XYZ file of N, CA, C and O in Angstrom:
596
model
N 17.954 -9.369 -8.802
C 17.170 -8.294 -8.242
C 17.168 -8.446 -6.726
O 17.055 -9.544 -6.195
N 17.294 -7.344 -6.031
C 17.174 -7.324 -4.575
C 16.017 -6.419 -4.199
O 15.519 -5.632 -5.006
N 15.588 -6.542 -2.961
C 14.474 -5.742 -2.456
C 14.945 -5.038 -1.200
O 15.676 -5.620 -0.392
N 14.537 -3.788 -1.046
C 14.950 -3.035 0.128
C 13.869 -2.098 0.626
O 12.851 -1.876 -0.039
N 14.112 -1.563 1.798
C 13.193 -0.606 2.422
C 14.007 0.599 2.865
O 15.173 0.465 3.241
N 13.400 1.766 2.813
C 14.046 2.965 3.339
C 12.992 3.792 4.080
O 11.812 3.802 3.707
N 13.445 4.450 5.131
C 12.547 5.219 5.993
C 13.079 6.636 6.141
O 14.282 6.832 6.338
N 12.195 7.609 6.064
C 12.560 9.001 6.253
C 12.701 9.303 7.740
O 12.154 8.577 8.576
N 13.386 10.414 8.065
C 13.424 10.849 9.464
C 12.014 11.234 9.938
O 11.114 11.449 9.126
N 11.818 11.353 11.243
C 10.487 11.676 11.782
C 9.958 13.028 11.307
O 10.733 13.944 11.023
N 8.633 13.138 11.251
C 7.986 14.422 10.970
C 8.068 15.299 12.211
O 8.082 14.799 13.335
N 8.101 16.576 12.000
C 8.059 17.528 13.099
C 6.630 17.563 13.658
O 5.678 17.758 12.893
N 6.454 17.331 14.959
C 5.097 17.325 15.537
C 4.324 18.607 15.267
O 3.114 18.569 15.018
N 5.017 19.752 15.283
C 4.332 21.027 15.017
C 3.880 21.096 13.557
O 2.791 21.583 13.257
N 4.704 20.596 12.639
C 4.320 20.572 11.221
C 3.113 19.666 11.010
O 2.202 20.007 10.237
N 3.076 18.539 11.692
C 1.938 17.624 11.601
C 0.662 18.308 12.088
O -0.384 18.222 11.446
N 0.762 19.010 13.195
C -0.393 19.740 13.740
C -0.882 20.805 12.756
O -2.080 20.952 12.533
N 0.060 21.515 12.128
C -0.305 22.546 11.154
C -0.990 21.958 9.925
O -1.954 22.525 9.417
N -0.510 20.816 9.459
C -1.132 20.162 8.306
C -2.576 19.786 8.635
O -3.479 19.998 7.827
N -2.784 19.235 9.816
C -4.144 18.868 10.226
C -5.060 20.093 10.271
O -6.176 20.061 9.770
N -4.576 21.167 10.883
C -5.384 22.372 11.031
C -5.621 23.078 9.707
O -6.737 23.488 9.406
N -4.573 23.223 8.902
C -4.691 23.958 7.637
C -5.580 23.250 6.623
O -6.186 23.892 5.767
N -5.637 21.924 6.690
C -6.419 21.160 5.709
C -7.704 20.590 6.290
O -8.459 19.959 5.578
N -7.906 20.773 7.579
C -9.069 20.215 8.283
C -9.152 18.704 8.058
O -10.189 18.159 7.714
N -8.003 18.039 8.236
C -7.930 16.593 8.077
C -7.885 15.916 9.434
O -7.202 16.378 10.343
N -8.585 14.831 9.559
C -8.463 13.956 10.714
C -7.384 12.938 10.372
O -7.575 12.115 9.480
N -6.260 13.010 11.055
C -5.177 12.059 10.801
C -5.308 10.927 11.813
O -5.229 11.160 13.015
N -5.574 9.705 11.334
C -5.761 8.564 12.244
C -4.533 8.336 13.126
O -3.394 8.624 12.735
N -4.772 7.798 14.311
C -3.711 7.626 15.315
C -2.559 6.761 14.818
O -1.398 7.072 15.059
N -2.852 5.655 14.121
C -1.754 4.792 13.666
C -0.935 5.472 12.570
O 0.292 5.340 12.529
N -1.591 6.248 11.705
C -0.874 6.982 10.663
C -0.057 8.114 11.283
O 1.089 8.349 10.901
N -0.616 8.784 12.278
C 0.115 9.830 12.982
C 1.363 9.251 13.664
O 2.454 9.826 13.578
N 1.214 8.110 14.311
C 2.357 7.461 14.967
C 3.435 7.123 13.938
O 4.639 7.296 14.203
N 3.026 6.640 12.762
C 3.987 6.341 11.697
C 4.749 7.606 11.302
O 5.979 7.608 11.216
N 4.016 8.708 11.057
C 4.659 9.949 10.625
C 5.622 10.494 11.670
O 6.668 11.057 11.329
N 5.290 10.321 12.933
C 6.156 10.817 13.999
C 7.400 9.938 14.185
O 8.357 10.351 14.837
N 7.380 8.742 13.585
C 8.574 7.893 13.576
C 9.308 7.972 12.241
O 10.532 7.960 12.192
N 8.544 8.009 11.154
C 9.108 8.013 9.796
C 8.205 8.869 8.918
O 7.107 8.446 8.561
N 8.650 10.024 8.542
C 7.866 10.914 7.694
C 7.964 10.447 6.242
O 8.525 11.110 5.385
N 7.407 9.262 6.005
C 7.455 8.655 4.687
C 8.389 7.453 4.667
O 9.286 7.333 5.509
N 8.135 6.566 3.716
C 8.955 5.359 3.596
C 8.731 4.725 2.237
O 7.736 5.000 1.558
N 9.663 3.869 1.866
C 9.525 3.032 0.679
C 9.756 1.604 1.130
O 10.837 1.281 1.630
N 8.741 0.772 0.971
C 8.819 -0.612 1.444
C 8.814 -1.572 0.266
O 8.007 -1.441 -0.652
N 9.726 -2.532 0.322
C 9.852 -3.587 -0.681
C 10.058 -3.024 -2.089
O 9.470 -3.483 -3.057
N 10.958 -2.045 -2.191
C 11.352 -1.488 -3.486
C 12.323 -2.448 -4.158
O 13.187 -3.037 -3.495
N 12.217 -2.605 -5.469
C 13.078 -3.516 -6.220
C 14.301 -2.769 -6.754
O 14.196 -1.627 -7.203
N 15.449 -3.436 -6.710
C 16.709 -2.863 -7.189
C 17.404 -3.839 -8.123
O 17.443 -5.032 -7.872
N 17.952 -3.320 -9.220
C 18.882 -4.044 -10.080
C 20.232 -3.382 -9.872
O 20.439 -2.243 -10.299
N 21.102 -4.053 -9.156
C 22.351 -3.411 -8.762
C 22.036 -2.260 -7.823
O 21.321 -2.423 -6.848
N 22.509 -1.063 -8.172
C 22.234 0.130 -7.365
C 21.032 0.918 -7.870
O 20.674 1.939 -7.289
N 20.413 0.462 -8.969
C 19.317 1.222 -9.570
C 17.971 0.780 -9.010
O 17.606 -0.402 -9.082
N 17.221 1.739 -8.453
C 15.879 1.478 -7.954
C 14.936 1.379 -9.155
O 14.780 2.337 -9.909
N 14.297 0.212 -9.324
C 13.382 0.041 -10.454
C 11.921 0.095 -10.003
O 11.011 -0.188 -10.774
N 11.699 0.479 -8.759
C 10.345 0.762 -8.287
C 9.627 -0.414 -7.682
O 10.217 -1.340 -7.147
N 8.312 -0.345 -7.833
C 7.460 -1.334 -7.201
C 7.326 -1.025 -5.730
O 7.722 0.030 -5.248
N 6.755 -1.924 -5.012
C 6.638 -1.764 -3.573
C 5.574 -0.770 -3.151
O 4.733 -0.348 -3.927
N 5.655 -0.420 -1.895
C 4.718 0.504 -1.263
C 5.465 1.787 -0.942
O 6.501 1.756 -0.286
N 4.945 2.899 -1.420
C 5.512 4.204 -1.118
C 4.546 4.913 -0.185
O 3.361 5.075 -0.519
N 5.032 5.294 0.984
C 4.242 6.094 1.918
C 4.809 7.502 1.899
O 6.003 7.708 2.143
N 3.957 8.466 1.581
C 4.388 9.839 1.374
C 4.805 10.530 2.667
O 4.278 10.241 3.734
N 5.694 11.512 2.513
C 5.982 12.455 3.589
C 4.810 13.433 3.669
O 3.967 13.490 2.761
N 4.754 14.222 4.730
C 3.683 15.225 4.841
C 3.661 16.166 3.641
O 2.594 16.466 3.103
N 4.840 16.622 3.210
C 4.901 17.515 2.043
C 4.378 16.824 0.794
O 3.676 17.432 -0.022
N 4.705 15.539 0.633
C 4.223 14.793 -0.535
C 2.711 14.562 -0.476
O 2.043 14.573 -1.512
N 2.167 14.366 0.724
C 0.711 14.228 0.882
C 0.021 15.497 0.398
O -0.929 15.456 -0.394
N 0.508 16.638 0.865
C -0.090 17.930 0.479
C 0.039 18.152 -1.024
O -0.928 18.542 -1.693
N 1.222 17.883 -1.566
C 1.455 18.087 -3.003
C 0.560 17.175 -3.842
O -0.048 17.615 -4.823
N 0.464 15.899 -3.474
C -0.380 14.965 -4.228
C -1.844 15.376 -4.139
O -2.574 15.318 -5.135
N -2.290 15.803 -2.972
C -3.678 16.251 -2.795
C -3.980 17.426 -3.720
O -5.026 17.473 -4.372
N -3.050 18.373 -3.814
C -3.223 19.527 -4.700
C -3.162 19.118 -6.163
O -3.986 19.555 -6.975
N -2.194 18.275 -6.530
C -2.046 17.854 -7.923
C -3.258 17.089 -8.427
O -3.603 17.158 -9.604
N -3.888 16.328 -7.543
C -5.058 15.531 -7.926
C -6.350 16.324 -7.825
O -7.421 15.808 -8.155
N -6.259 17.567 -7.369
C -7.445 18.426 -7.199
C -8.541 17.705 -6.414
O -9.695 17.660 -6.829
N -8.151 17.157 -5.303
C -9.075 16.365 -4.506
C -9.910 17.257 -3.591
O -9.480 18.323 -3.196
N -11.101 16.750 -3.247
C -11.920 17.461 -2.282
C -11.476 17.074 -0.867
O -10.500 16.354 -0.674
N -12.213 17.523 0.096
C -11.885 17.350 1.506
C -12.107 15.921 2.000
O -11.551 15.513 3.018
N -12.892 15.124 1.299
C -13.297 13.797 1.780
C -12.138 12.807 1.881
O -12.102 11.973 2.774
N -11.169 12.879 0.960
C -10.039 11.947 0.935
C -8.729 12.721 0.810
O -8.710 13.824 0.267
N -7.661 12.093 1.281
C -6.327 12.605 0.978
C -5.384 11.414 0.774
O -5.510 10.390 1.433
N -4.441 11.542 -0.200
C -3.548 10.433 -0.539
C -2.384 10.352 0.452
O -1.831 11.372 0.853
N -2.027 9.130 0.854
C -0.885 8.969 1.758
C 0.217 8.122 1.139
O 1.269 7.949 1.748
N -0.021 7.591 -0.062
C 1.014 6.785 -0.686
C 0.555 6.177 -1.988
O -0.522 6.500 -2.500
N 1.400 5.290 -2.510
C 1.090 4.578 -3.746
C 1.488 3.124 -3.593
O 2.508 2.804 -2.980
N 0.658 2.260 -4.179
C 0.940 0.834 -4.211
C 0.345 0.297 -5.509
O -0.763 0.665 -5.894
N 1.093 -0.525 -6.217
C 0.627 -1.094 -7.493
C 0.079 -0.009 -8.422
O -0.956 -0.162 -9.039
N 0.793 1.113 -8.480
C 0.453 2.250 -9.351
C -0.907 2.855 -9.035
O -1.527 3.495 -9.890
N -1.400 2.668 -7.835
C -2.655 3.273 -7.398
C -2.417 4.035 -6.112
O -1.536 3.685 -5.327
N -3.218 5.062 -5.905
C -3.089 5.849 -4.687
C -3.727 5.131 -3.508
O -4.805 4.563 -3.621
N -3.059 5.206 -2.383
C -3.578 4.741 -1.113
C -4.152 5.979 -0.429
O -3.451 6.981 -0.268
N -5.431 5.919 -0.065
C -6.153 7.106 0.396
C -6.684 6.938 1.815
O -7.076 5.840 2.203
N -6.738 8.056 2.538
C -7.407 8.108 3.834
C -8.738 8.800 3.636
O -8.797 9.880 3.042
N -9.805 8.162 4.100
C -11.109 8.819 4.107
C -11.163 9.665 5.366
O -10.949 9.181 6.468
N -11.413 10.937 5.189
C -11.385 11.916 6.267
C -12.627 11.758 7.140
O -13.600 12.478 6.992
N -12.574 10.765 8.046
C -13.706 10.473 8.916
C -13.176 9.813 10.177
O -12.810 8.647 10.158
N -13.135 10.560 11.267
C -12.545 10.011 12.487
C -13.427 8.990 13.181
O -13.036 8.403 14.175
N -14.602 8.720 12.649
C -15.531 7.783 13.279
C -15.334 6.340 12.839
O -16.079 5.472 13.271
N -14.393 6.070 11.952
C -14.190 4.697 11.510
C -12.719 4.307 11.589
O -11.859 5.071 11.168
N -12.429 3.121 12.125
C -11.044 2.645 12.105
C -10.658 2.072 10.742
O -9.484 1.895 10.449
N -11.625 1.778 9.893
C -11.379 1.233 8.549
C -11.371 2.375 7.533
O -12.221 2.457 6.655
N -10.379 3.232 7.643
C -10.349 4.474 6.879
C -9.604 4.377 5.559
O -9.614 5.310 4.768
N -8.957 3.257 5.265
C -8.080 3.167 4.103
C -8.849 2.773 2.839
O -9.660 1.847 2.863
N -8.569 3.496 1.755
C -9.176 3.259 0.441
C -8.058 3.200 -0.586
O -6.944 3.652 -0.348
N -8.377 2.645 -1.749
C -7.403 2.587 -2.840
C -8.038 3.196 -4.084
O -9.236 3.042 -4.309
N -7.225 3.911 -4.861
C -7.603 4.575 -6.106
C -8.375 5.860 -5.822
O -9.331 5.868 -5.070
N -7.964 6.939 -6.455
C -8.566 8.227 -6.144
C -9.768 8.578 -7.027
O -10.635 9.330 -6.607
N -9.875 8.050 -8.245
C -11.024 8.387 -9.090
C -12.302 7.698 -8.631
O -13.373 8.288 -8.656
N -12.182 6.459 -8.236
C -13.320 5.690 -7.730
C -12.852 4.930 -6.490
O -12.607 3.723 -6.552
N -12.703 5.633 -5.360
C -12.113 5.006 -4.173
C -12.855 3.750 -3.727
O -14.075 3.747 -3.592
N -12.098 2.691 -3.532
C -12.649 1.415 -3.067
C -12.164 1.166 -1.645
O -10.966 1.275 -1.367
N -13.079 0.828 -0.736
C -12.658 0.595 0.652
C -11.803 -0.660 0.768
O -12.057 -1.673 0.138
N -10.775 -0.563 1.591
C -9.929 -1.718 1.880
C -10.327 -2.374 3.201
O -9.805 -3.434 3.542
N -11.212 -1.728 3.947
C -11.698 -2.248 5.232
C -10.560 -2.546 6.191
O -10.514 -3.611 6.807
N -9.637 -1.589 6.303
C -8.525 -1.717 7.237
C -7.895 -0.355 7.456
O -8.224 0.615 6.774
N -6.969 -0.307 8.398
C -6.196 0.907 8.635
C -4.777 0.713 8.096
O -4.458 -0.353 7.551
N -3.930 1.724 8.256
C -2.573 1.635 7.712
C -1.752 0.556 8.405
O -1.017 -0.183 7.750
N -1.885 0.446 9.706
C -1.112 -0.553 10.442
C -1.390 -1.960 9.928
O -0.471 -2.730 9.659
N -2.652 -2.291 9.755
C -3.029 -3.610 9.250
C -2.587 -3.784 7.797
O -2.089 -4.841 7.408
N -2.738 -2.737 6.977
C -2.332 -2.812 5.576
C -0.839 -3.098 5.452
O -0.424 -3.991 4.700
N -0.013 -2.349 6.181
C 1.441 -2.535 6.095
C 1.826 -3.924 6.589
O 2.658 -4.609 5.973
N 1.219 -4.364 7.675
C 1.495 -5.702 8.190
C 1.204 -6.763 7.131
O 2.039 -7.618 6.844
N 0.038 -6.697 6.534
C -0.333 -7.688 5.514
C 0.521 -7.562 4.260
O 0.840 -8.558 3.613
N 0.883 -6.343 3.902
C 1.718 -6.123 2.727
C 3.083 -6.790 2.900
O 3.590 -7.438 1.993
N 3.650 -6.648 4.070
C 4.955 -7.250 4.338
C 4.832 -8.772 4.416
O 5.635 -9.495 3.818
N 3.813 -9.272 5.109
C 3.631 -10.724 5.231
C 3.407 -11.369 3.859
O 3.885 -12.465 3.596
N 2.722 -10.653 2.961
C 2.461 -11.199 1.626
C 3.606 -10.918 0.652
O 3.480 -11.167 -0.548
N 4.712 -10.388 1.154
C 5.899 -10.070 0.343
C 5.580 -9.123 -0.807
O 6.094 -9.250 -1.907
N 4.699 -8.165 -0.533
C 4.386 -7.150 -1.530
C 3.355 -7.556 -2.557
O 3.134 -6.846 -3.536
N 2.697 -8.673 -2.353
C 1.646 -9.100 -3.279
C 0.405 -8.230 -3.062
O 0.231 -7.631 -2.006
N -0.452 -8.169 -4.036
C -1.670 -7.369 -3.930
C -2.745 -8.165 -3.190
O -3.779 -8.532 -3.737
N -2.490 -8.395 -1.919
C -3.342 -9.247 -1.082
C -4.784 -8.769 -1.033
O -5.693 -9.574 -0.840
N -5.043 -7.482 -1.197
C -6.401 -6.956 -1.106
C -7.268 -7.410 -2.270
O -8.482 -7.269 -2.218
N -6.665 -7.984 -3.301
C -7.442 -8.526 -4.420
C -7.595 -10.039 -4.346
O -8.211 -10.640 -5.213
N -7.004 -10.672 -3.338
C -7.158 -12.111 -3.185
C -8.614 -12.429 -2.915
O -9.330 -11.655 -2.276
N -9.085 -13.587 -3.391
C -10.470 -13.962 -3.092
C -10.647 -14.131 -1.591
O -9.762 -14.643 -0.903
N -11.767 -13.677 -1.110
C -12.059 -13.810 0.322
C -12.915 -15.049 0.514
O -14.124 -15.022 0.363
N -12.219 -16.127 0.831
C -12.893 -17.413 0.984
C -12.764 -17.905 2.412
O -11.753 -17.687 3.057
N -13.783 -18.600 2.847
C -13.647 -19.304 4.116
C -13.173 -20.723 3.821
O -13.010 -21.129 2.663
N -12.914 -21.498 4.854
C -12.364 -22.844 4.670
C -13.293 -23.750 3.880
O -12.844 -24.566 3.066
N -14.581 -23.629 4.071
C -15.534 -24.481 3.345
C -15.458 -24.210 1.852
O -15.322 -25.144 1.044
N -15.498 -22.945 1.467
C -15.444 -22.609 0.045
C -14.074 -22.889 -0.555
O -13.968 -23.252 -1.722
N -13.025 -22.729 0.237
C -11.698 -23.031 -0.263
C -11.628 -24.484 -0.713
O -11.196 -24.785 -1.821
N -12.044 -25.394 0.154
C -11.981 -26.812 -0.201
C -12.973 -27.165 -1.295
O -12.731 -28.042 -2.111
N -14.083 -26.471 -1.352
C -15.092 -26.739 -2.369
C -14.588 -26.352 -3.767
O -14.801 -27.055 -4.734
N -13.881 -25.206 -3.858
C -13.507 -24.676 -5.165
C -12.053 -24.881 -5.563
O -11.732 -24.914 -6.738
N -11.144 -25.009 -4.590
C -9.726 -24.984 -4.922
C -8.944 -26.196 -4.480
O -7.730 -26.209 -4.542
N -9.587 -27.220 -4.028
C -8.822 -28.343 -3.499
C -9.403 -29.670 -3.965
O -10.554 -29.763 -4.365
N -8.583 -30.664 -3.877
C -9.049 -32.017 -4.203
C -9.666 -32.712 -2.996
O -10.228 -33.776 -3.116
N -9.544 -32.038 -1.798
C -10.164 -32.613 -0.595
C -11.670 -32.508 -0.705
O -12.215 -31.502 -1.074
N -12.369 -33.574 -0.377
C -13.841 -33.564 -0.429
C -14.383 -33.923 0.916
O -13.902 -34.681 1.660
């Protein structure tokens, strides 16, 4: 099995502006910068030979964001920007917080980060579901998971 990444061509700035206006969405600056460089991407997708067997992180194009939002019959509060581990990656439509990223559309759970931080951690963790790792400090780590006393 091999792993690969693919990136779409940039989004049209005018199309991005229209999506924001037509849907009354606040598109965060880091997500906007991503779209203006790559209108969607597939990161750490698994391949057997030439066949893509999935997995990884899928970041939607603008058209896919709109289509997924409509298909999920979502309200104005959230919009989906991708999929990871068979769950939707969501933006909470609130320009007052830099921690706008949520996961799962039926019961959105905050990830307490933005897209830039999420992608960075996703790549560093080699596609592992790092957001479910226990959040331990050094004291608790040694107390619960180590032989060091």
